[in-house]
Coordinates of C-alpha atoms in Angstrom, one line a residue:
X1 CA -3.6 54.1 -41.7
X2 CA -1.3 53.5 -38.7
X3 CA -2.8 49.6 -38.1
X4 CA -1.3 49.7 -41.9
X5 CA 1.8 50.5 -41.1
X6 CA 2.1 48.5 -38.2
X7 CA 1.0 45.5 -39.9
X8 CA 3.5 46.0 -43.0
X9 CA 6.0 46.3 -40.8
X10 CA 5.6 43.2 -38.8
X11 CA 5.0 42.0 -42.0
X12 CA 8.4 42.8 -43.3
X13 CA 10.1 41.9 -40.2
X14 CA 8.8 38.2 -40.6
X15 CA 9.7 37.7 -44.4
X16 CA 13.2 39.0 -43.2
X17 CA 13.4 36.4 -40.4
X18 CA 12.3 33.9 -42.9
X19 CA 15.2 35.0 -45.5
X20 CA 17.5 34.6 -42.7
X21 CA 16.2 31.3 -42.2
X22 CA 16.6 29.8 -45.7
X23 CA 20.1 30.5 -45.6
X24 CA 20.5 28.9 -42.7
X25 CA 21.0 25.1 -44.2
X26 CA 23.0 27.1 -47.1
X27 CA 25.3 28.7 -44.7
X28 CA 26.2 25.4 -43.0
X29 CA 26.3 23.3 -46.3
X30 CA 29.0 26.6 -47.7
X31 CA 31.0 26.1 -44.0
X32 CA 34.4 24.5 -44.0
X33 CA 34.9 21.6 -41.4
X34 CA 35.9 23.2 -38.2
X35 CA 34.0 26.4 -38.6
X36 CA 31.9 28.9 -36.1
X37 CA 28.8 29.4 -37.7
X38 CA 27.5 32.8 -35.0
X39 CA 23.4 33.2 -35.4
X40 CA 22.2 37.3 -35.0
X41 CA 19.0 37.0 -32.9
X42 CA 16.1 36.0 -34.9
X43 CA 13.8 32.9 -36.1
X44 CA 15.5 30.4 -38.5
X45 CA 13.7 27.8 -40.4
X46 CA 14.2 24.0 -38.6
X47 CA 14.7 20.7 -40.4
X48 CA 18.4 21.3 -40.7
X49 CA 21.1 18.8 -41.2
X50 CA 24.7 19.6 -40.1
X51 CA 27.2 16.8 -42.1
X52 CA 30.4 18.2 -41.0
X53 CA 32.3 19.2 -38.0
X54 CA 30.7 22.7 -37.0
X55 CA 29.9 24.9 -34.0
X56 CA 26.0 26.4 -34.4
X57 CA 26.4 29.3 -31.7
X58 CA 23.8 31.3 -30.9
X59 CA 24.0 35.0 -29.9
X60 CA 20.7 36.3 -27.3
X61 CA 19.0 32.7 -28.2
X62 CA 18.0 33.5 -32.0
X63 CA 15.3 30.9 -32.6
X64 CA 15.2 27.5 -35.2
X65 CA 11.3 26.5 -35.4
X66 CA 11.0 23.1 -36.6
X67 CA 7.2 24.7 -37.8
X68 CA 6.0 21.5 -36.4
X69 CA 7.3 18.9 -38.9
X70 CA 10.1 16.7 -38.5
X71 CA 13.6 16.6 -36.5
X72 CA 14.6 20.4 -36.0
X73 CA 18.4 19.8 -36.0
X74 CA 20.1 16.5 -37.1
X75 CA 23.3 16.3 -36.5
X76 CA 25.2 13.1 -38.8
X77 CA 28.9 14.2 -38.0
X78 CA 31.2 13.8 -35.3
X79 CA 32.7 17.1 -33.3
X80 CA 29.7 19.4 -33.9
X81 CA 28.7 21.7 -31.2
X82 CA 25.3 23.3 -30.5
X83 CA 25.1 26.0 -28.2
X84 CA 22.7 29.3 -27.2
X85 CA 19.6 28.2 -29.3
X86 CA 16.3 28.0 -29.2
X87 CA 14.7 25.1 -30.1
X88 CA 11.1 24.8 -31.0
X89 CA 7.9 23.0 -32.8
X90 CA 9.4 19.9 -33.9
X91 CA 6.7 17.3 -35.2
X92 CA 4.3 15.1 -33.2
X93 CA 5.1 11.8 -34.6
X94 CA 5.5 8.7 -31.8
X95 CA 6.4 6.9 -35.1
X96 CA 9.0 8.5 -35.9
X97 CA 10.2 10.0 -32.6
X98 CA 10.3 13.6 -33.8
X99 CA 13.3 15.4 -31.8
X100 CA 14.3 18.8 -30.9
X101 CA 18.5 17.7 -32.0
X102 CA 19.0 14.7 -33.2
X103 CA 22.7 13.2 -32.4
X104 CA 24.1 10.5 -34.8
X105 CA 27.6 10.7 -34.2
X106 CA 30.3 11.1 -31.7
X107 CA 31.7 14.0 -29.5
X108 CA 29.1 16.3 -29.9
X109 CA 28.6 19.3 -27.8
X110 CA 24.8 20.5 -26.9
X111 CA 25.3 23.3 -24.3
X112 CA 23.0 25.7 -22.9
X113 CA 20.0 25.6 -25.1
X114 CA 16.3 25.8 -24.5
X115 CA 13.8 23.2 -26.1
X116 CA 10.1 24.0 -26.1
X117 CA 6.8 22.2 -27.8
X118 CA 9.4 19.6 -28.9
X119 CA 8.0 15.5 -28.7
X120 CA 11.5 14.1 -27.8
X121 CA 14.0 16.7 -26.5
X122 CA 17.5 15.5 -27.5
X123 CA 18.3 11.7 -28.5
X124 CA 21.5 10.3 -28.7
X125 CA 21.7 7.1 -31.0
X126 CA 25.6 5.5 -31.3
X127 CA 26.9 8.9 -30.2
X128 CA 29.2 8.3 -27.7
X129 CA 32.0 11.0 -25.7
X130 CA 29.1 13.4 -26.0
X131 CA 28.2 16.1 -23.3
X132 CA 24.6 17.3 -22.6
X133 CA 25.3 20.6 -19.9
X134 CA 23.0 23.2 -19.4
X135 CA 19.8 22.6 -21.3
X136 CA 16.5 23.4 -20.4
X137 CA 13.9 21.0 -22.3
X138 CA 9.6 20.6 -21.9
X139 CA 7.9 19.0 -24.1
X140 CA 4.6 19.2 -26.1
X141 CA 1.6 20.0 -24.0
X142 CA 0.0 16.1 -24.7
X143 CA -0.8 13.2 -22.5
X144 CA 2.1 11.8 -20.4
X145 CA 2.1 8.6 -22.7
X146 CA 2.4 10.8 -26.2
X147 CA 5.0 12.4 -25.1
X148 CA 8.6 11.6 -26.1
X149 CA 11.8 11.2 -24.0
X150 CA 12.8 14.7 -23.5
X151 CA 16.6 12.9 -23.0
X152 CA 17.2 9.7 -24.6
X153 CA 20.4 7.5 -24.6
X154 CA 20.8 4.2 -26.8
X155 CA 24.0 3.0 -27.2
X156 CA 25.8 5.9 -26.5
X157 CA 28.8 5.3 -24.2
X158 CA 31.1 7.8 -22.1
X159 CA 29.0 10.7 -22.2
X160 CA 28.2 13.1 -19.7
X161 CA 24.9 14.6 -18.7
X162 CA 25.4 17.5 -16.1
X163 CA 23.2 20.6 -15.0
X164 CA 20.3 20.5 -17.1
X165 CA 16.2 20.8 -15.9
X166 CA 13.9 18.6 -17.7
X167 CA 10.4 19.2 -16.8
X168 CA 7.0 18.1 -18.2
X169 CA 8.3 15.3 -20.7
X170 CA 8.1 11.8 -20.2
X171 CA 11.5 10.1 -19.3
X172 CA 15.4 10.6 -19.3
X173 CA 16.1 7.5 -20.4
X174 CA 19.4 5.7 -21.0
X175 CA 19.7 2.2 -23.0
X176 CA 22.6 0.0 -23.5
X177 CA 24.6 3.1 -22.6
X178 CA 27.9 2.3 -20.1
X179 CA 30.3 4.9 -18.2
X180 CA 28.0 7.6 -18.3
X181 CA 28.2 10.6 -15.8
X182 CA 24.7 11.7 -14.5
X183 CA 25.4 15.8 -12.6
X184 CA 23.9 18.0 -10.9
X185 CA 20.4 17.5 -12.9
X186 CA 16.9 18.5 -12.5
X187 CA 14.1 16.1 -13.5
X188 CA 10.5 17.3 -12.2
X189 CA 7.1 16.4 -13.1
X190 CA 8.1 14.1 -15.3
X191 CA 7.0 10.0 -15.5
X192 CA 10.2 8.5 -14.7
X193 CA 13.0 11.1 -13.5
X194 CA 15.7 8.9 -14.8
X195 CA 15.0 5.2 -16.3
X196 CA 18.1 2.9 -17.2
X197 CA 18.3 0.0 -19.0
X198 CA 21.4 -2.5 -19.5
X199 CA 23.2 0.2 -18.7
X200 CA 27.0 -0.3 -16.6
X201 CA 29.2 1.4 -14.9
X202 CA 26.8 4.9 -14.5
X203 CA 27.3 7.3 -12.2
X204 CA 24.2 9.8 -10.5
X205 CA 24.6 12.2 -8.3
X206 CA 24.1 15.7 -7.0
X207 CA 20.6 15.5 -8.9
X208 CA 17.0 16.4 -8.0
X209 CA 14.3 14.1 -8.8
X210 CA 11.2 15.9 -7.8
X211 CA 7.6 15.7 -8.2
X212 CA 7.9 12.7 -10.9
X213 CA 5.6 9.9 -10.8
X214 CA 9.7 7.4 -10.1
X215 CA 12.5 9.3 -9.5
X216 CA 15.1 6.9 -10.5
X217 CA 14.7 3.5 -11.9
X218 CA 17.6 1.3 -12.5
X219 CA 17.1 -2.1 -14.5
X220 CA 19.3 -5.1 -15.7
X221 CA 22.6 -3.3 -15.1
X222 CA 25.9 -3.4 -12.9
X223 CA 28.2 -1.0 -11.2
X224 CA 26.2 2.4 -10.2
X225 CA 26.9 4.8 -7.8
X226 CA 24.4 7.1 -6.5
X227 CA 25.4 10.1 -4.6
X228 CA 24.1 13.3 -3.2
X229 CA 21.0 13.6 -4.9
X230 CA 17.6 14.4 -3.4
X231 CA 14.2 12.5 -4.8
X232 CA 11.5 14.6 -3.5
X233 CA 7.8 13.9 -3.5
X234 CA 7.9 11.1 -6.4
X235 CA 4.3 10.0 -6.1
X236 CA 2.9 8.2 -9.2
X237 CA 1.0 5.0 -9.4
X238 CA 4.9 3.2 -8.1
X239 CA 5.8 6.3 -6.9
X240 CA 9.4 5.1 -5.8
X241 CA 12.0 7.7 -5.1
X242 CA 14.6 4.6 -6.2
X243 CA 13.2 1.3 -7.8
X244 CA 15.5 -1.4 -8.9
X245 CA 15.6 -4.5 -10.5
X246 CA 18.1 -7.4 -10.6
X247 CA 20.7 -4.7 -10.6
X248 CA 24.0 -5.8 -9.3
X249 CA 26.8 -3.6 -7.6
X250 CA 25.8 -0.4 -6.5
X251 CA 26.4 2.1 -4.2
X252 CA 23.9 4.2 -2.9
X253 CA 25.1 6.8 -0.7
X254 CA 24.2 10.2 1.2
X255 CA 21.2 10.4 -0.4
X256 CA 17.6 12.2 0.6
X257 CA 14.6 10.2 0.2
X258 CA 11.6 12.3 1.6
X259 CA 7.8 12.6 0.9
X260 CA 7.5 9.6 -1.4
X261 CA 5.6 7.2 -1.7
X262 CA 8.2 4.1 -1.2
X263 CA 11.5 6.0 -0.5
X264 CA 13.4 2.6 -2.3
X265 CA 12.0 -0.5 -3.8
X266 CA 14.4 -3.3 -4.1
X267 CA 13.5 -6.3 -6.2
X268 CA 16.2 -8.9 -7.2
X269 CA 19.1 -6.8 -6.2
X270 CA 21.4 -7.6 -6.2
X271 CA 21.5 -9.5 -9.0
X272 CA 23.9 -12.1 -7.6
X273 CA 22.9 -11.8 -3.9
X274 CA 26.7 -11.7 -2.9
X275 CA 27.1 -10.4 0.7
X276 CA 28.3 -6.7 0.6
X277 CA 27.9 -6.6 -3.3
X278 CA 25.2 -3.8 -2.6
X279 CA 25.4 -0.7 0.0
X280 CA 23.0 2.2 1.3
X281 CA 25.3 3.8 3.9
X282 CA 24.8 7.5 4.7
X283 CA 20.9 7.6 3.3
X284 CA 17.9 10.1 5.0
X285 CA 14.5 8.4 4.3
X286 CA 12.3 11.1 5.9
X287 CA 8.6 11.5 5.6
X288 CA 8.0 8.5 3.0
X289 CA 4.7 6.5 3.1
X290 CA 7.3 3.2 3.6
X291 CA 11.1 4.3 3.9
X292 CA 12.2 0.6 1.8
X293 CA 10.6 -1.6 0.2
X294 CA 12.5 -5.2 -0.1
X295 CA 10.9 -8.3 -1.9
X296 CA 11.2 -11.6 0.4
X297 CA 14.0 -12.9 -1.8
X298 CA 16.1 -10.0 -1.5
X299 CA 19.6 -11.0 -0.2
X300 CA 23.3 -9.0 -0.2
X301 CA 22.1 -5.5 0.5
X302 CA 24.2 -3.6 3.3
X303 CA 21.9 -0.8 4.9
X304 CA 24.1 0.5 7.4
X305 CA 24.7 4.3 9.1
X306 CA 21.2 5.8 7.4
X307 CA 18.6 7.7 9.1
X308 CA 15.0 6.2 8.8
X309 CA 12.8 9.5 10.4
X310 CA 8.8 9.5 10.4
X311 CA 8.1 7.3 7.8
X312 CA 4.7 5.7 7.7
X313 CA 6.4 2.0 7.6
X314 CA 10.0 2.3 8.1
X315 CA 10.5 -0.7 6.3
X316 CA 8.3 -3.0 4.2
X317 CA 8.1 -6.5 2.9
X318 CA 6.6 -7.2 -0.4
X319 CA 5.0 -10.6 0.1
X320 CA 5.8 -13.5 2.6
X321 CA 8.6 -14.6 3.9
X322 CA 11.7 -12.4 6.2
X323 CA 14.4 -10.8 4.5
X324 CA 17.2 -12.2 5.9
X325 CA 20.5 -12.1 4.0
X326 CA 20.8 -8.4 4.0
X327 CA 23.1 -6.7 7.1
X328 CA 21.2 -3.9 9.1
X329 CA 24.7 -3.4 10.8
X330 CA 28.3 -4.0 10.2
X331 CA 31.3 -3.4 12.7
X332 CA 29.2 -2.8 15.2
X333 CA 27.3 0.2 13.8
X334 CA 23.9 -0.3 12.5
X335 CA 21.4 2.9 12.0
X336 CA 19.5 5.6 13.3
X337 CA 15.4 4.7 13.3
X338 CA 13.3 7.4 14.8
X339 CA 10.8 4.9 16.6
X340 CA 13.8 3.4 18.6
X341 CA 12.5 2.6 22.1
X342 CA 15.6 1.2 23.6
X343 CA 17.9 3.0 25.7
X344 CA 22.0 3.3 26.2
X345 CA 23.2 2.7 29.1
X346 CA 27.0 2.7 28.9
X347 CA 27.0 5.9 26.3
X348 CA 28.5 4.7 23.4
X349 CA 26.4 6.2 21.3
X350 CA 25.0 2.2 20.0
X351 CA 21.2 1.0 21.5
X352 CA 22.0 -1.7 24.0
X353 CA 18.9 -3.5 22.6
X354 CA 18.1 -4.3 19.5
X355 CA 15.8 -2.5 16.8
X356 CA 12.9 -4.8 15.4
X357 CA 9.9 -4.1 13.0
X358 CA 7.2 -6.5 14.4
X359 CA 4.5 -3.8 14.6
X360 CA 1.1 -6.1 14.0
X361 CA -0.3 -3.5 11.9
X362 CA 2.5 -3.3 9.8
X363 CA 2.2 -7.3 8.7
X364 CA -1.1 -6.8 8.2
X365 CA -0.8 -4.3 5.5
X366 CA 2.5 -6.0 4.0
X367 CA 0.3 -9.2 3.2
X368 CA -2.8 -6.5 2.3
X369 CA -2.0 -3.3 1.0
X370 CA -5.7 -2.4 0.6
X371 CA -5.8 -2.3 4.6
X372 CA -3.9 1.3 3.9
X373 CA -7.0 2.8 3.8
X374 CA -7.2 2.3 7.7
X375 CA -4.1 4.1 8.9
X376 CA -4.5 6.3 11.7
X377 CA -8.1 5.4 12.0
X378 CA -9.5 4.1 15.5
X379 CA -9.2 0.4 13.6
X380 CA -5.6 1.2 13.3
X381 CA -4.5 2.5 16.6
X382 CA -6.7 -0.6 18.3
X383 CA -4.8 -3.2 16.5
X384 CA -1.4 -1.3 17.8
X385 CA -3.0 -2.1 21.1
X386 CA -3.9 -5.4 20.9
X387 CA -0.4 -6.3 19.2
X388 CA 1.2 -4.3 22.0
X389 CA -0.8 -6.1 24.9
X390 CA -0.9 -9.6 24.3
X391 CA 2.8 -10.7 22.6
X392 CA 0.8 -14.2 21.4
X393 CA -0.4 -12.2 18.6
X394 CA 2.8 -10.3 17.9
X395 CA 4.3 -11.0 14.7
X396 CA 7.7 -12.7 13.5
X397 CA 10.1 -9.5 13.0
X398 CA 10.4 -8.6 9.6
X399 CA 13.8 -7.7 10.5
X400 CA 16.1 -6.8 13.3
X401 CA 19.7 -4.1 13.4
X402 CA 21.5 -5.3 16.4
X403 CA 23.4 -1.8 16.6
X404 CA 20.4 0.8 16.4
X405 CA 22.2 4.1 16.3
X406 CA 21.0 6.5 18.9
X407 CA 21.8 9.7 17.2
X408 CA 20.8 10.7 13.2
X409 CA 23.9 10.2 11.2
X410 CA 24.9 13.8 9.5
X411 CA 23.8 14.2 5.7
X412 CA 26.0 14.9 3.4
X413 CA 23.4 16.0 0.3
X414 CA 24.9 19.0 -1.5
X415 CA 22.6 18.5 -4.3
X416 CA 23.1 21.6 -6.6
X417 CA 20.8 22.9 -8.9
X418 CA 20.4 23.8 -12.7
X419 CA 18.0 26.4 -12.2
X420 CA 17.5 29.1 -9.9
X421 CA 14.9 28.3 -7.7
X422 CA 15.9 24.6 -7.0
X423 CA 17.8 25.7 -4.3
X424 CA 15.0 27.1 -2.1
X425 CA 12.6 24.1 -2.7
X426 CA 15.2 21.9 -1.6
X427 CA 16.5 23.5 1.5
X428 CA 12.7 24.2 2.8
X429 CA 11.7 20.0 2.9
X430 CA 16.0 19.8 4.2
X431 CA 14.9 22.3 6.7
X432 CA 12.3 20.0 7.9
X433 CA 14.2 17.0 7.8
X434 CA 16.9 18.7 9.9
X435 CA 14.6 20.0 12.4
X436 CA 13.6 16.1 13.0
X437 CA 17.2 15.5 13.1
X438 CA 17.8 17.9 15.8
X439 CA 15.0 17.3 18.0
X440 CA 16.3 13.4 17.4
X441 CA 19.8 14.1 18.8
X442 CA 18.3 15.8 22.2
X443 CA 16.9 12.8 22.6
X444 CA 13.1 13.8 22.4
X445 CA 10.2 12.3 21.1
X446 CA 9.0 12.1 16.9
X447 CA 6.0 11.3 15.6
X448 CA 6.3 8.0 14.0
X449 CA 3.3 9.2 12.2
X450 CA 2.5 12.3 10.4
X451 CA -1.3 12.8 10.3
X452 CA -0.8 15.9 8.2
X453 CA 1.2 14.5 5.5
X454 CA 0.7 17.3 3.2
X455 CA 2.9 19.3 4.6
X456 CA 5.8 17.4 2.9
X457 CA 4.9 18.1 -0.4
X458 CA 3.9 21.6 0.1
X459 CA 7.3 22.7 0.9
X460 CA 9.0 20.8 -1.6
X461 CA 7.3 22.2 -4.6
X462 CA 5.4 18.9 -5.4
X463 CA 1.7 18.0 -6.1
X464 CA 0.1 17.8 -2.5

């Protein structure tokens, strides 16, 4: 008798959430433009469409379950907000690119909100002046390819994307989108943290790309600025921290590259291969299989005041040929590389001998990447040797900074986070980092190798 009871009573409780929800569309479709529409915790029925300007506010985070069909919220007018919600079960369909909200119109609000077992999270299409803040979206549990975009920009201009985690989709992606603001994000476990296309004039920074198989990748676009942000342990089949291609005027600045695979990959940029049209100033690449990775006709690129500390390969080239065309110094200042041998004998603070990558190893593996799978094996540390002894078989430099800095340049990351634990992930792999950095400004020895390079991931949260 009392399982009876219970059950009727659950029973009841769930038609009465479901009444609530069919009057959910009515309530909006009875609104008058401009109005609050406040939603009592509960579970509302998805599949809504809002054609007016509204505000869909949510009080505790009552629930709209798309029941697994469809778009969950479509939103076809401009100045409608969507804030406090939960948003759930839209449909599976690549086809059709089911979405958690759907924006197709300008200046809309989605604010604080939580999207789970949705195929694409929220997707912007000609919606520009909109602003994406505080929303935690995952996607379906499926195969990295069925995902959708749990963020998706096309065409959508002027908007801002600040302080949301995005975990376990497949891309944040942004398409023919210009003068977008890119804050204080989190993008982990992911396939590409953040992937741009034709997009101009896009700003990133104070992020944290972590765990993602590319952090960032920036394609067929001018005039970004990256600042501040941390891409941590981005390890995929690329695995680049930062890839770009034939991307013209950027800045990249004060960043922390660590525990990647290739900490940057540069190929075509930039674009125009104008001297100084492209800067990394202010940059840690710590603990990365290659710090950068330049392709032979890379030209323009100023990398200048950065600290390269215990990568692998400091720097790589990607086929034959030098890199020349790029500055490794300017006014005199060039940067800080861990495996500096030289010394400073009138103090200034600026190696009195150059800093040059012709380690014979090194070209080997440039021309061969399947010769990785010697590193730190006897075969390894014999061909150091032989390059070392006999200077006949040294290679050509890949590349030389005439101003090798002999203390780590300061960083400047303040990267904050969107949710609560970011913080301590981060500051355990910036601990280590620092720790490098300070045993670097006594003047003592680093390993220019680490043979337990798991440690890097373990402490910042990433697959090992």
């Amino acid at each position: 008798m009392r399982r009876r009871l219970i059950a009727i009573f659950l029973l009841s409780v769930a038609v009465a959430a479901s009444a609530d929800a069919g009057d959910l569309q009515a309530r909006i479709d009875a609104a008058a433009p401009g109005d609050t529409i406040l939603l009592s915790p509960g579970i509302y029925a998805g599949g809504i469409t809002i054609n007016k300007p509204l505000r869909l506010v949510g009080k505790d985070y009552p629930v709209i379950d798309g029941n697994g069909c469809g778009d969950v919220i479509i939103i076809r007018s401009p100045d409608c907000e969507v804030r406090g919600l939960v948003i759930k079960r839209s449909g599976d369909s690549l086809d059709f690119e089911n979405a958690g909200v759907r924006v197709l119109a300008n200046r809309a609000t989605i604010e604080n909100n939580r999207f789970d077992d949705v195929l694409f999270g929220i997707d912007l299409k000609n919606a520009s002046d909109c602003r994406v803040a505080g929303n935690h979206i995952t996607s379906k549990a499926l195969d990295i390819a069925r995902r959708g975009d749990a963020l998706r920009l096309f065409r959508s201009n002027n908007c801002l994307i600040e302080r949301n985690v995005v975990e376990n989709g497949r891309d944040v992606l942004l398409w023919y989108s210009n003068k977008v603001t890119v804050r204080g994000n989190v993008s982990r476990h992911n396939r590409y943290g953040f992937h741009m296309m034709y997009a101009n004039d896009v700003t990133l920074e104070d992020n944290r790309l972590e765990g993602n198989s590319v952090g960032i990748y920036l394609m067929y676009g001018k005039g970004f600025g990256l600042r501040r942000n941390l891409l941590l342990n981005n390890r995929g089949p690329s695995g680049y921290g930062l890839g770009m291609k034939e991307v013209d005027a950027f800045a990249v600045e004060d960043n922390v590259f660590a525990g990647n695979r290739v900490g940057v990959y540069l190929d075509g940029s930039p674009y125009t291969r104008k001297p100084g049209s492209a800067a990394f100033t202010g940059n840690t690449f710590a603990c990365n299989d290659i710090g950068m990775t330049l392709l032979p006709a890379v030209r323009g690129n100023r990398i200048t005041g950065n600290n390269f500390i215990d990568n692998i390969e400091q720097i790589a080239v990607q086929g034959r040929g030098a890199i020349d065309g790029n500055d490794f110094a300017v006014a005199g200042r060039g940067n800080f590389w861990a495996d500096y041998g030289g010394y400073d004998a009138d103090h200034d603070g600026i190696g009195d001998q150059p800093y040059r990558a012709r380690k014979l190893f090194e070209s080997l593996i440039d021309r061969e990447p399947k010769l990785r799978l010697m590193l730190f094996s006897p075969a390894h540390d014999a061909i150091e040797f032989i390059g070392r002894a006999m200077p006949a078989v040294q290679p050509e430099a890949k590349f030389a900074d005439p101003s090798p800095l002999m203390h780590p340049v300061p960083m400047q990351v303040a990267a904050s986070s969107a949710d609560g634990d970011g913080l301590l992930l981060s500051s355990s792999i910036l601990l280590l980092i620092a720790s490098g950095i300070v045993i670097a400004a006594f003047g003592l020895p680093i390993r220019s190798r680490l043979r337990n390079r798991s440690l890097v991931p373990q402490l910042a949260g990433g697959p090992a």
